[in-house]
CSV table of C-alpha atoms in Angstrom, one decimal:
chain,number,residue,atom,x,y,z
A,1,UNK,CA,0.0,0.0,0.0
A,2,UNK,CA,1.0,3.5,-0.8
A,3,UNK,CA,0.4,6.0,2.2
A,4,UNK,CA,1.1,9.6,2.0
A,5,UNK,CA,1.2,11.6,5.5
A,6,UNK,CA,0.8,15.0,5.2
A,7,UNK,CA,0.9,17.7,8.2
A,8,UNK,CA,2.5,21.0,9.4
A,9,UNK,CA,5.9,21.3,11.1
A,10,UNK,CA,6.1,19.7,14.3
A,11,UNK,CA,2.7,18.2,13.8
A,12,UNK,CA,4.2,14.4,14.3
A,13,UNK,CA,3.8,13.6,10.6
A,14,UNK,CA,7.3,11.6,10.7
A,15,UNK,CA,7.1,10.2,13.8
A,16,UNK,CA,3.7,8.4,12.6
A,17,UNK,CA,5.0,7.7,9.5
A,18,UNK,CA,7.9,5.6,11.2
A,19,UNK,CA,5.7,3.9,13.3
A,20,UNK,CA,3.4,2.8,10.2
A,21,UNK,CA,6.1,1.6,7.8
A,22,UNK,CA,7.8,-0.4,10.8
A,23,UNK,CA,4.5,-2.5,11.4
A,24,UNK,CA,4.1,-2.6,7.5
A,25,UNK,CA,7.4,-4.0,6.8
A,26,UNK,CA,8.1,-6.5,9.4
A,27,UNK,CA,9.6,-8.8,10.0
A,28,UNK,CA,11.8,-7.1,6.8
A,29,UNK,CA,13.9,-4.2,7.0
A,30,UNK,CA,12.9,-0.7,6.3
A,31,UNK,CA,14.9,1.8,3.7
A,32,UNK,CA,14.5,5.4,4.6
A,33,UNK,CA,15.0,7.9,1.8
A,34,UNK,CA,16.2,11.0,3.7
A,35,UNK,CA,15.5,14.1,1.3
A,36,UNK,CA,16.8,17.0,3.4
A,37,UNK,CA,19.8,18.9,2.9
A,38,UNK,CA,23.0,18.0,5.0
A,39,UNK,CA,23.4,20.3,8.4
A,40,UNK,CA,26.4,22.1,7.4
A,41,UNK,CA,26.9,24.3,9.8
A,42,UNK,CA,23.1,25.3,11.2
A,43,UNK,CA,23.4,23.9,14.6
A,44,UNK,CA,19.7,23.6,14.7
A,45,UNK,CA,18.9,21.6,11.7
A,46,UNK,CA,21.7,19.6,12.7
A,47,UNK,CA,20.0,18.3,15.7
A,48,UNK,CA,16.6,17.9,13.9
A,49,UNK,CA,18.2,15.7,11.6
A,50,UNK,CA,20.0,13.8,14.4
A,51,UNK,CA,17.0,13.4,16.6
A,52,UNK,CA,15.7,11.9,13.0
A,53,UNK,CA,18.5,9.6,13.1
A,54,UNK,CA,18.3,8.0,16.7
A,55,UNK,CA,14.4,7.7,16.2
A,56,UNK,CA,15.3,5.0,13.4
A,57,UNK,CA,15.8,1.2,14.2
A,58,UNK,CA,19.4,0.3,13.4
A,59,UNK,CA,18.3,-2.2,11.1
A,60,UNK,CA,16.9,-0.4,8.7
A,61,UNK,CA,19.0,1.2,5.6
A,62,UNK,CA,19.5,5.1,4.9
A,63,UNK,CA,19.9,6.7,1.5
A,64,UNK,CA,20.0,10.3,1.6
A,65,UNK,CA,19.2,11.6,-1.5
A,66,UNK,CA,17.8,14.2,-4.1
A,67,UNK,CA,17.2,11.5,-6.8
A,68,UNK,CA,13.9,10.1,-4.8
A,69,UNK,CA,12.4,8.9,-8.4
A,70,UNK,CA,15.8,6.8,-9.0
A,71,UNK,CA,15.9,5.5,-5.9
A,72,UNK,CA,11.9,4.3,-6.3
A,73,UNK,CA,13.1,2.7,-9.2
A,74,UNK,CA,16.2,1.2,-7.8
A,75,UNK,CA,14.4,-1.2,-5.4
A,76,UNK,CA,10.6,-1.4,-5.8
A,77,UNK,CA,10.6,-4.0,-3.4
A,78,UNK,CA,11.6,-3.1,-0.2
A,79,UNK,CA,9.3,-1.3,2.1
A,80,UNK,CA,10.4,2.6,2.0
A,81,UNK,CA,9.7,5.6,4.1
A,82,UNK,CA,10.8,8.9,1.7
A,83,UNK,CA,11.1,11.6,4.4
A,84,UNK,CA,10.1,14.2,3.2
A,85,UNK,CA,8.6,15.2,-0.1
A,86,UNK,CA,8.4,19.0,0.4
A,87,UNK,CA,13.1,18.9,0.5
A,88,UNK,CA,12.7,16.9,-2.6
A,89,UNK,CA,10.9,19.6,-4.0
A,90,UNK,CA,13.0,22.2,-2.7
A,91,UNK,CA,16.6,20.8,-4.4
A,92,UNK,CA,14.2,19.6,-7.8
A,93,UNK,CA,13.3,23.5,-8.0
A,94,UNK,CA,17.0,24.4,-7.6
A,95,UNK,CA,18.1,22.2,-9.9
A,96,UNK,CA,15.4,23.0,-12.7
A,97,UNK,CA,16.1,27.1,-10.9
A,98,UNK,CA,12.3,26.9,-10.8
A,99,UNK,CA,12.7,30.0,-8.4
A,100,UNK,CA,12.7,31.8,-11.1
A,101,UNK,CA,10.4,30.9,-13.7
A,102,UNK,CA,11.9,27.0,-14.6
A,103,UNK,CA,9.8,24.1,-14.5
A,104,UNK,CA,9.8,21.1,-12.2
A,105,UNK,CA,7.0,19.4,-14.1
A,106,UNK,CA,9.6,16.6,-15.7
A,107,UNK,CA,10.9,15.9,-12.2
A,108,UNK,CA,7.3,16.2,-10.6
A,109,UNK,CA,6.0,13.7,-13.5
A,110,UNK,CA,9.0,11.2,-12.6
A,111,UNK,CA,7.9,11.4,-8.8
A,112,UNK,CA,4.7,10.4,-9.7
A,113,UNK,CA,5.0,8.2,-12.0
A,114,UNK,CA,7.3,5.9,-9.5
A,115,UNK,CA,5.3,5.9,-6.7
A,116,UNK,CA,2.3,4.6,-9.1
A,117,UNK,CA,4.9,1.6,-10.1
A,118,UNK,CA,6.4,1.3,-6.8
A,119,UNK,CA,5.7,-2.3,-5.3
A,120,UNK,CA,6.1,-3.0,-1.9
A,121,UNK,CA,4.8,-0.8,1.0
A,122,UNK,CA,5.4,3.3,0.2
A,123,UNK,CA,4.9,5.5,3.2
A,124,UNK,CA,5.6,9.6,1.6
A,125,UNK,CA,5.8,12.5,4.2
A,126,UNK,CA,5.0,15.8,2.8
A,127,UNK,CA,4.1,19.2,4.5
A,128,UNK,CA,0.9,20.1,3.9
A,129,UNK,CA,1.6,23.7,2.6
A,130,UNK,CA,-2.4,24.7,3.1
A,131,UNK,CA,-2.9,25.3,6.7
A,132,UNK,CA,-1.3,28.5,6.8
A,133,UNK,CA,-0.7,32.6,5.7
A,134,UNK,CA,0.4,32.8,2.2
A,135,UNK,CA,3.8,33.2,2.1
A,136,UNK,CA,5.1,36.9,1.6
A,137,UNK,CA,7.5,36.0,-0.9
A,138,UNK,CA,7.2,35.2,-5.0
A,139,UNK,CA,9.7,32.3,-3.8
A,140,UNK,CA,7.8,30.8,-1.2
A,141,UNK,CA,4.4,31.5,-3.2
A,142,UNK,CA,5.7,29.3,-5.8
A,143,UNK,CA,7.0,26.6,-3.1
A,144,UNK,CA,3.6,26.6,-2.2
A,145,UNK,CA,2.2,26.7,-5.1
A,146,UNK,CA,4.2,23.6,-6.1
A,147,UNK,CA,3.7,21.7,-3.6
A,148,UNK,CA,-0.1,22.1,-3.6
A,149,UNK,CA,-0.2,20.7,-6.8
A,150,UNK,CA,2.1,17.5,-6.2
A,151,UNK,CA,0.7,16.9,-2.7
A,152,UNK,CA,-2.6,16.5,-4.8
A,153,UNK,CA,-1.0,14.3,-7.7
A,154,UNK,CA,0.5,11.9,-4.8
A,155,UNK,CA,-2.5,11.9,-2.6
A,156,UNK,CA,-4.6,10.8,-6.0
A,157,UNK,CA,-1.5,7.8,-6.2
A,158,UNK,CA,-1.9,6.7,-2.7
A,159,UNK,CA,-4.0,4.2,-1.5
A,160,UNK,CA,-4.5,6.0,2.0
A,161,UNK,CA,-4.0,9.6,3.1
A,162,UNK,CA,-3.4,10.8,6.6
A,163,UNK,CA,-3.2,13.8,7.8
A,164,UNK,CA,-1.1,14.5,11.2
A,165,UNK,CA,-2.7,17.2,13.6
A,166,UNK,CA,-0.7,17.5,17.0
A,167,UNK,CA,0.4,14.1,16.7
A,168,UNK,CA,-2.7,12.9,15.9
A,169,UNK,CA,-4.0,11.1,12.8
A,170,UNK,CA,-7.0,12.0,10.4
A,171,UNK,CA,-7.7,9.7,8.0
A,172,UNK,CA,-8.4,11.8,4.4
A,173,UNK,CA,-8.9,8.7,1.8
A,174,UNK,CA,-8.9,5.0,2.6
A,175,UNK,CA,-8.2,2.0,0.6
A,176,UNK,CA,-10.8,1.4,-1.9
C-alpha cells in the first residue's frame, strides 16, 4: 500500500509515518530515503536531523538523497519511508532554478509516476503547505504553489491519506 502523510511542522507527521512503515514491513527491514539537505553548519537543523537519526531502528537502511524517483526505481521491493517530499521539492526546484520561472513538471511527472509503479509498502511525508498565511515571498508562493499541486497528484497515487494534527492522525482517503 501506498500512504502519504501530510501535516505542518512539528505536527508528528514523521514520527507516525515511522511507526506505520515499521508495522508494515516486518519482520523485513525498512529503507529510509532522507531528502533533506545536509546540516552544514546550522546547529539547529543539525539536531533535527540527528534526533531523526536516533528515532530510526538500526536495522533499517538510509539513503540520503535528491534522486527520490531513482531511488523508487532502484528497489521497488523493499518497504520505504521517503522523508520528506516537500526537501525533494525544494533541491528539484533548484536544480530545474524553478525560483525563477523554470519548470519542475519533468521531475514532478517522474515522482509520480514511481510511486504509481512502486511495489512493496510506500509511506511519503510531505508538508501540507495549506494550513497557513500565504507566504510573503514570489519564492515561497511558488514553493507553495508547487507543492499544492504535487501533494494532490501523490494523494490521487496513494492508496490511504493521513493527515497528522498535533500528533494525531485524520484519516483523508482510505483503501478502496
Amino acid at each position: 500500500m501506498r500512504t502519504l502523510v501530510l501535516g505542518g511542522i512539528r505536527s508528528g507527521k514523521s514520527r507516525w509515518a515511522e511507526a506505520v512503515i515499521a508495522a508494515a514491513a516486518q519482520p523485513d527491514p525498512v529503507r529510509y530515503v532522507a531528502t533533506g539537505a545536509s546540516p552544514g553548519a546550522d546547529d539547529e537543523w543539525a539536531r533535527r536531523v540527528a534526533a531523526h537519526r536516533r528515532r530510526r531502528p538500526s536495522g533499517w537502511r538510509t539513503t540520503e538523497t535528491t534522486d527520490v524517483p531513482g531511488a523508487l526505481r532502484d528497489d521497488p521491493a523493499t518497504a520505504t519511508l521517503v522523508d520528506d517530499v516537500g526537501g525533494w521539492l525544494t533541491a528539484e526546484m533548484d536544480r530545474c532554478d524553478a525560483w525563477h520561472g523554470g519548470s519542475v513538471a519533468a521531475g514532478a511527472d517522474a515522482l509520480v509516476a514511481a510511486v504509481a509503479e512502486f511495489t512493496a509498502s510506500l509511506v511519503l511525508v510531505s508538508p501540507e503547505v495549506g494550513l497557513t498565511v500565504v507566504p510573503a515571498t514570489a519564492a515561497g508562493r511558488r514553493f507553495a504553489d508547487e507543492l499544492g499541486a504535487l501533494n494532490q497528484r501523490l494523494a490521487a497515487t496513494c492508496e490511504r491519506v493521513v493527515l497528522i494534527v498535533a500528533g494525531q492522525p485524520i484519516t483523508v482517503k482510505e483503501p478502496s
